Protein backbone atom coordinates (compact mmCIF):
# COMPACT_ATOMS: atom_id res chain seq x y z
CA MET A 1 3.04 26.96 -6.88
CA THR A 2 1.62 30.02 -5.17
CA GLU A 3 4.26 32.17 -6.89
CA ILE A 4 3.24 30.72 -10.24
CA ARG A 5 -0.41 31.39 -9.50
CA ALA A 6 0.38 34.97 -8.44
CA ALA A 7 2.33 35.49 -11.70
CA LYS A 8 5.56 36.13 -9.77
CA ARG A 9 7.27 33.38 -11.77
CA ARG A 10 7.23 33.78 -15.52
CA ASP A 11 9.39 30.78 -16.42
CA VAL A 12 6.50 28.32 -16.58
CA PRO A 13 4.64 26.89 -19.55
CA PRO A 14 1.44 28.85 -20.34
CA GLU A 15 -0.61 25.66 -19.97
CA MET A 16 0.60 25.20 -16.39
CA PHE A 17 -0.15 28.83 -15.54
CA ARG A 18 -3.71 28.55 -16.91
CA VAL A 19 -4.37 25.40 -14.90
CA ILE A 20 -2.81 26.48 -11.62
CA THR A 21 -4.64 29.82 -11.47
CA LYS A 22 -7.89 27.92 -10.92
CA TYR A 23 -6.73 26.31 -7.65
CA ASP A 24 -7.15 27.84 -4.19
CA ASP A 25 -4.58 27.53 -1.37
CA ALA A 26 -6.10 24.34 0.06
CA GLN A 27 -5.98 22.66 -3.34
CA LEU A 28 -2.33 23.67 -3.83
CA VAL A 29 -1.47 22.24 -0.40
CA ALA A 30 -3.19 18.98 -1.35
CA ILE A 31 -1.26 18.82 -4.64
CA ALA A 32 2.04 19.52 -2.88
CA ALA A 33 1.32 16.87 -0.23
CA TYR A 34 0.51 14.32 -2.92
CA GLN A 35 3.68 15.12 -4.87
CA ALA A 36 5.77 14.88 -1.70
CA SER A 37 4.34 11.43 -0.98
CA LEU A 38 5.49 9.99 -4.32
CA THR A 39 8.68 7.96 -4.58
CA THR A 40 11.16 8.39 -7.39
CA PRO A 41 11.65 5.29 -9.57
CA LYS A 42 15.21 3.97 -9.40
CA SER A 43 15.57 4.48 -13.15
CA MET A 44 15.24 8.23 -12.58
CA LEU A 45 17.84 8.46 -9.80
CA MET A 46 21.33 9.69 -10.59
CA GLN A 47 24.26 7.33 -10.36
CA SER A 48 26.61 7.87 -7.45
CA GLY A 49 28.99 10.71 -8.29
CA SER A 50 26.90 11.92 -11.24
CA MET A 51 25.63 15.48 -11.28
CA CYS A 52 23.97 15.52 -14.69
CA LYS A 53 22.45 12.36 -16.07
CA THR A 54 20.30 9.61 -14.61
CA ALA A 55 21.51 6.03 -14.69
CA SER A 56 18.99 5.17 -17.40
CA ALA A 57 20.13 8.12 -19.53
CA LYS A 58 23.70 6.85 -19.28
CA GLY A 59 22.64 3.30 -20.11
CA GLY A 60 23.78 2.10 -16.71
CA LYS A 61 22.09 0.14 -13.99
CA MET A 62 21.46 1.20 -10.44
CA LYS A 63 23.29 -0.74 -7.76
């Protein structure tokens, strides 16, 4: 996120760039900590052996 804020990464949506430039380092650390604490719903996990699509995108069920 700091690279986005410093304009070192250009492959981000303009809306994200505008928002992230307003945050200081402490706020970015708090955002990163929050994101790291989230769990991924099973429907978004890839099936075993799959490298491309999630189980829900393939119409399958997680075991």
